[in-house]
mmCIF file of C-alpha atoms in Angstrom:
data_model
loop_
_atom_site.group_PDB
_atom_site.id
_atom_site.type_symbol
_atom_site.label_atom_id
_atom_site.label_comp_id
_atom_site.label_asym_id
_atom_site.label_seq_id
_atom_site.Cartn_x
_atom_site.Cartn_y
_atom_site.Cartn_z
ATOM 1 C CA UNK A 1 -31.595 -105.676 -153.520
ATOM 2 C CA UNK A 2 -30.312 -104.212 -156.000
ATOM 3 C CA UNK A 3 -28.848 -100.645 -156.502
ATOM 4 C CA UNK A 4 -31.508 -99.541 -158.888
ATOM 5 C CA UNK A 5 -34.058 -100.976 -156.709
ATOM 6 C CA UNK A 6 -32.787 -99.099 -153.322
ATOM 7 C CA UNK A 7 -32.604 -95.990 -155.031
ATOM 8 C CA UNK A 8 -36.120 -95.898 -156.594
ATOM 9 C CA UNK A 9 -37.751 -97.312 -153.366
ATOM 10 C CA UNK A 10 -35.486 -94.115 -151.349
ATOM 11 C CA UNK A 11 -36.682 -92.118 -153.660
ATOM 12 C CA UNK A 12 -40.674 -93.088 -153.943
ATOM 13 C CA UNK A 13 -40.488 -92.783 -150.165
ATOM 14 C CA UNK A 14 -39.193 -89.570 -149.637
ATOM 15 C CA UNK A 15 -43.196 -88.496 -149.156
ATOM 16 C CA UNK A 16 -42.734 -90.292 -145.694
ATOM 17 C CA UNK A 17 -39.987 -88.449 -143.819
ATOM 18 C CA UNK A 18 -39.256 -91.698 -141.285
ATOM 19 C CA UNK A 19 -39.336 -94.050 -144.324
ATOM 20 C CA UNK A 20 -37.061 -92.008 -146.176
ATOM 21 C CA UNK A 21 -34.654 -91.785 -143.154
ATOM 22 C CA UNK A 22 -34.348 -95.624 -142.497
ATOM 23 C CA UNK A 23 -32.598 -95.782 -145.829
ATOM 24 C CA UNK A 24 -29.695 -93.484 -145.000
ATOM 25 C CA UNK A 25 -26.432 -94.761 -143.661
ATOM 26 C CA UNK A 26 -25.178 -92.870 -140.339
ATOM 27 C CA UNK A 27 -23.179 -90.664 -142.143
ATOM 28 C CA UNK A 28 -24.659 -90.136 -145.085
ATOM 29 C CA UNK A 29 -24.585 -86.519 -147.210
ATOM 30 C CA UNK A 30 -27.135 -84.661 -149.121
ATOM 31 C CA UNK A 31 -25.860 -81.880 -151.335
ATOM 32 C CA UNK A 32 -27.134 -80.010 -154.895
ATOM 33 C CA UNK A 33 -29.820 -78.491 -155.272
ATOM 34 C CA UNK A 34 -30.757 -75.235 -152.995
ATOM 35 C CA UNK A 35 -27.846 -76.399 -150.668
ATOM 36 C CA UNK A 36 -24.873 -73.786 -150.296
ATOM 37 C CA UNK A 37 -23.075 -76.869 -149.401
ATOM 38 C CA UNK A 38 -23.101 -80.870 -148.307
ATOM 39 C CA UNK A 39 -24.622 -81.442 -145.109
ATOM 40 C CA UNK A 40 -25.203 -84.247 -143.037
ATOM 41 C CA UNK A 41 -28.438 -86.563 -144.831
ATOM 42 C CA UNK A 42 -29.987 -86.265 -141.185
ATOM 43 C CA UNK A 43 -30.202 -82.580 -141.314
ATOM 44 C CA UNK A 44 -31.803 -82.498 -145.035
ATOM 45 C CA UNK A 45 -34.460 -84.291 -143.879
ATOM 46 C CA UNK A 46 -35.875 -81.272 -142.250
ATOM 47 C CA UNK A 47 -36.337 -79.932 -145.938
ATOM 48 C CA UNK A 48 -38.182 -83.015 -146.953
ATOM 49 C CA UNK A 49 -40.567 -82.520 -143.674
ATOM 50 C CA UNK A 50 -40.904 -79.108 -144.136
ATOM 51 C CA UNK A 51 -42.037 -79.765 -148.095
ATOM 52 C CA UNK A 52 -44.544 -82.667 -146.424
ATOM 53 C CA UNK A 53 -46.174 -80.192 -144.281
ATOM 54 C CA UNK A 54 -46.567 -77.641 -147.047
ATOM 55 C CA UNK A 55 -47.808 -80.079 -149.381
ATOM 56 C CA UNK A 56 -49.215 -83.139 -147.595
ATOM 57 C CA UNK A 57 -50.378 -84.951 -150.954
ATOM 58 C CA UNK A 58 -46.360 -84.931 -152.094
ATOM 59 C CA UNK A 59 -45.413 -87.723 -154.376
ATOM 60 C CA UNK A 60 -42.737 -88.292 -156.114
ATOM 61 C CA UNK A 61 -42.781 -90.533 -159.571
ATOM 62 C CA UNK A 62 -39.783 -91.737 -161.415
ATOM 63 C CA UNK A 63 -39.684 -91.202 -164.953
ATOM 64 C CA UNK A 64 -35.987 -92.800 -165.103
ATOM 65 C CA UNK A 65 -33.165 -94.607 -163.414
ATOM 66 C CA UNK A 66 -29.086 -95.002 -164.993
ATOM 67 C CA UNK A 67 -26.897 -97.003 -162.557
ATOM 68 C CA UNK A 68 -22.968 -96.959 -162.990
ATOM 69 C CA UNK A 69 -21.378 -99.088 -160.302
ATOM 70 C CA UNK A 70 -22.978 -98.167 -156.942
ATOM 71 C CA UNK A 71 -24.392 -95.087 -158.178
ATOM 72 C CA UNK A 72 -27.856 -94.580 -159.765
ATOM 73 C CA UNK A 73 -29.358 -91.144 -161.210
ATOM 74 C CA UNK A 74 -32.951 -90.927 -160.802
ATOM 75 C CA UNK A 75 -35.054 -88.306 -162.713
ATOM 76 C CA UNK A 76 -38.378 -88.151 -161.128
ATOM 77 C CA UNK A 77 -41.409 -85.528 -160.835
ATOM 78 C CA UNK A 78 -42.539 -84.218 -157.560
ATOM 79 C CA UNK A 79 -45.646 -83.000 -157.109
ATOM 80 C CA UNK A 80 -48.206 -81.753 -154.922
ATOM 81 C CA UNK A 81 -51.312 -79.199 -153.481
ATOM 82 C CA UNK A 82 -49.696 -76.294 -151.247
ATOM 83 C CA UNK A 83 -52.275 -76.478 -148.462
ATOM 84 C CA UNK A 84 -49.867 -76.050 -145.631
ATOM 85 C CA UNK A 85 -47.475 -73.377 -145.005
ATOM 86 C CA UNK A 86 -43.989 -73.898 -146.182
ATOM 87 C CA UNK A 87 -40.965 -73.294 -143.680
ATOM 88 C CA UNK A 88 -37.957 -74.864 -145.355
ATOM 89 C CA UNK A 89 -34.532 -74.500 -142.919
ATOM 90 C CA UNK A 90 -32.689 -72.474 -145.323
ATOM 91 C CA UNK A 91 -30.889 -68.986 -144.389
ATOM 92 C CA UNK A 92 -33.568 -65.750 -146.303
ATOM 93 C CA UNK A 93 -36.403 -67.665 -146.904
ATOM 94 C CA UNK A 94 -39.170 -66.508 -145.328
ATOM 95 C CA UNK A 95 -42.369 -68.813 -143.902
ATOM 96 C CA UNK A 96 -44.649 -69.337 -147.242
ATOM 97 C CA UNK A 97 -48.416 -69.491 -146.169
ATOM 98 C CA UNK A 98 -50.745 -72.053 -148.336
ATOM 99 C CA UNK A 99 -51.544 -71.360 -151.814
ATOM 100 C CA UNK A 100 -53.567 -73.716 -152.654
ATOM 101 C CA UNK A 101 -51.953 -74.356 -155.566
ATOM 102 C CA UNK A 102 -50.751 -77.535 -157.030
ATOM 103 C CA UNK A 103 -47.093 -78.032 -158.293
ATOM 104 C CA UNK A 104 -45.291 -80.488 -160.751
ATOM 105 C CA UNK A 105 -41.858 -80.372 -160.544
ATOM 106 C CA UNK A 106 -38.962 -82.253 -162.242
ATOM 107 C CA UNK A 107 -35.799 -83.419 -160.377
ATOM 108 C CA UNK A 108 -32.638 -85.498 -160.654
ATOM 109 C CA UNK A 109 -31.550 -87.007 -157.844
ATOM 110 C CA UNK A 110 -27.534 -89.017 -157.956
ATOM 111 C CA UNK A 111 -27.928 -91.829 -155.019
ATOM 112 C CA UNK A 112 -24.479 -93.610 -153.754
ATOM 113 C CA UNK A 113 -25.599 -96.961 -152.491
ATOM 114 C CA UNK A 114 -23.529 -98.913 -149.640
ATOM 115 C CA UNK A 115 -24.548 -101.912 -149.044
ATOM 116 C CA UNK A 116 -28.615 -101.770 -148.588
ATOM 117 C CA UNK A 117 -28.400 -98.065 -147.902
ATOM 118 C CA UNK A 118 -27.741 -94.626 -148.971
ATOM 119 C CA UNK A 119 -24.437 -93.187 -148.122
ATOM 120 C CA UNK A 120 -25.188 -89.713 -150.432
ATOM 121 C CA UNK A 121 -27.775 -88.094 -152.042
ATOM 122 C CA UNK A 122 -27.336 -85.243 -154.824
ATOM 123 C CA UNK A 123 -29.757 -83.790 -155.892
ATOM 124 C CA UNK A 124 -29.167 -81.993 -159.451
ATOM 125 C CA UNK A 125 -31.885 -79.938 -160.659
ATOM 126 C CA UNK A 126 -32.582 -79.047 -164.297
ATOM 127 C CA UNK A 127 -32.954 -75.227 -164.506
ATOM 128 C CA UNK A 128 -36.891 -75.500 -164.852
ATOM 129 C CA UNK A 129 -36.712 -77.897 -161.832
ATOM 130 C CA UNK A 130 -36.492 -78.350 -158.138
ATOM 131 C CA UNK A 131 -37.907 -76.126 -155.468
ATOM 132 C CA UNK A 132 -37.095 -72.801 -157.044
ATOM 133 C CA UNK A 133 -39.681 -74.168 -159.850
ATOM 134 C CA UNK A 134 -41.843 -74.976 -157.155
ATOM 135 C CA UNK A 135 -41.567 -71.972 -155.097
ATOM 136 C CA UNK A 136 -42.215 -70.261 -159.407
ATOM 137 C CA UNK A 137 -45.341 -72.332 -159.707
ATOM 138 C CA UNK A 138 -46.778 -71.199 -156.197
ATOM 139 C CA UNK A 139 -46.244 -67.782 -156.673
ATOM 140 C CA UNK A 140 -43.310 -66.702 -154.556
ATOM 141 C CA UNK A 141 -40.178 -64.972 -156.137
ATOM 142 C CA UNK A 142 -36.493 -65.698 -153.977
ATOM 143 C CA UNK A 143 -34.044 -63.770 -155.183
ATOM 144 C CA UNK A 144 -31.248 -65.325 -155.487
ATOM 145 C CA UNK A 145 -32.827 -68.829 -156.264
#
């Protein structure tokens, strides 16, 4: 496969928390986005469970994918209804209940491919984007983010 193609199926999946973690390589990295710093790709996937739970209808849809070399940047849209409670593993942010409310959020996400899997994962939000926007759209103010 090719590196555009493992990066937009990684991505598409990331609504399925064990999908999403057969792509990554033992050692893989996630950094960007609300994380202080890189951390092990195993650990981020509590984010992406905890953003399941909170909104079980999440999908994510690519609008584009670049590739240089064994990298590809993906800009996609998230979205999804907050019917669950949202407890994301990060240090100040307290347990969200439901909202109800439904989200659209943009993202950029820079995948390193190795082989057939995904070594790193960096996610780059725009300004309007990621789960700050998210967090905007539901109603919830983190200072800070």
């Amino acid at each position: 496969m090719s590196v555009e193609q493992i990066a937009s199926d990684f991505i598409t999946k990331m609504d399925d928390v064990s999908a999403a973690a057969s792509y990554l390589t033992p050692d893989a990295v996630s950094a960007g986005g609300v994380l202080p710093q890189p951390i092990p790709a195993k650990e981020a996937i509590g984010m992406l469970s905890a953003l399941k739970t909170a909104f079980p209808d999440l999908k994510f849809d690519i609008q584009n994918v670049t590739v240089n070399g064994n990298q590809a940047t993906v800009k996609a849209i998230w979205s999804g209804t907050n019917t669950g409670p949202l407890n994301m593993p990060l240090p100040g942010l307290p347990s969200i209940p439901a909202t109800g409310k439904h989200v659209s959020v943009k993202d950029t996400y820079i995948v390193t491919v190795q082989g057939d899997k995904i070594s790193r994962l960096e996610v780059d939000s725009p300004s309007d984007g990621g789960i700050p926007a998210a967090l905007g759209q539901i109603g919830v103010a983190v200072p800070g983010m």
